[in-house]
Short mmCIF file of C-alpha atoms in Angstrom, two decimals:
data_model
loop_
_atom_site.label_atom_id
_atom_site.label_comp_id
_atom_site.label_asym_id
_atom_site.label_seq_id
_atom_site.Cartn_x
_atom_site.Cartn_y
_atom_site.Cartn_z
CA ARG A 233 20.11 23.13 5.02
CA THR A 234 18.68 20.25 6.26
CA HIS A 235 20.53 16.98 7.06
CA THR A 236 18.87 13.49 6.93
CA HIS A 237 19.64 10.95 9.74
CA ARG A 238 19.75 7.11 9.22
CA PRO A 239 19.17 4.99 11.44
CA PRO A 240 22.47 2.66 11.93
CA ARG A 241 22.26 -0.53 10.33
CA HIS A 242 22.91 -3.87 12.35
CA SER A 243 24.93 -6.63 10.69
CA SER A 244 23.11 -9.35 13.47
CA ARG A 245 19.63 -9.27 14.16
CA ALA A 246 17.69 -10.20 17.40
CA THR A 247 15.60 -13.38 17.03
CA THR A 248 12.84 -14.83 18.97
CA THR A 249 11.09 -18.30 19.18
CA LEU A 250 6.94 -18.15 19.68
CA ALA A 251 5.76 -21.25 21.95
CA PRO A 252 2.89 -22.96 20.99
CA PRO A 253 -0.60 -21.14 22.07
CA THR A 254 -1.68 -21.84 25.73
CA THR A 255 -5.04 -20.40 27.62
CA GLN A 256 -4.76 -17.40 30.07
CA LEU A 257 -7.22 -16.13 32.03
CA MET A 258 -6.85 -12.76 32.46
CA GLY A 259 -9.18 -9.77 33.94
CA SER A 260 -10.91 -9.30 30.69
CA GLY A 261 -11.48 -12.37 29.11
CA ALA A 262 -9.71 -15.53 28.32
CA TYR A 263 -7.16 -15.57 25.95
CA LYS A 264 -4.70 -18.29 23.62
CA VAL A 265 -1.25 -16.68 24.15
CA ARG A 266 1.98 -17.58 22.89
CA LEU A 267 5.20 -16.84 25.06
CA ILE A 268 7.73 -15.10 23.30
CA SER A 269 11.88 -15.88 24.28
CA CYS A 270 14.91 -15.07 22.71
CA GLN A 271 16.28 -18.05 20.58
CA SER A 272 19.22 -17.72 21.47
CA CYS A 273 19.61 -17.51 25.15
CA GLY A 274 15.84 -18.92 26.12
CA MET A 275 14.98 -16.01 28.60
CA TYR A 276 11.55 -14.79 28.84
CA LEU A 277 10.80 -11.74 27.05
CA GLY A 278 6.88 -11.67 26.98
CA PHE A 279 3.57 -12.95 25.00
CA GLU A 280 1.82 -12.46 21.93
CA PHE A 281 -2.17 -12.77 21.92
CA ALA A 282 -3.35 -15.27 19.24
CA ARG A 283 -7.28 -15.45 20.04
CA ALA A 284 -9.46 -13.84 22.57
CA SER A 285 -12.32 -15.36 23.55
CA GLU A 286 -14.26 -12.20 23.74
CA PRO A 287 -15.53 -10.42 20.27
CA SER A 288 -15.16 -7.12 22.00
CA GLU A 289 -11.37 -8.12 22.67
CA ARG A 290 -10.42 -9.39 19.26
CA TRP A 291 -8.75 -6.18 18.20
CA LYS A 292 -5.75 -7.71 20.67
CA GLU A 293 -5.29 -10.46 18.46
CA GLY A 294 -1.46 -10.18 16.70
CA LEU A 295 -0.42 -7.68 19.47
CA ALA A 296 2.60 -8.90 21.46
CA LEU A 297 3.36 -7.86 25.23
CA LEU A 298 7.00 -7.59 26.27
CA GLU A 299 7.84 -8.08 29.51
CA LEU A 300 11.11 -6.49 30.14
#
């Protein structure tokens, strides 16, 4: 007999805020990044790659890096 398990549903949802893009220099090139923070407490959570300067690094655009 097979049972299906559904994840619990939560009535509240964590919300985040994205800051305007800024330039960040990293070992693999320059990026436009947007800082991600908690909307309710303002705690820094990480950043999102908004734009990569190197064509070989464009695959990172739109990805988020959480630094918890």
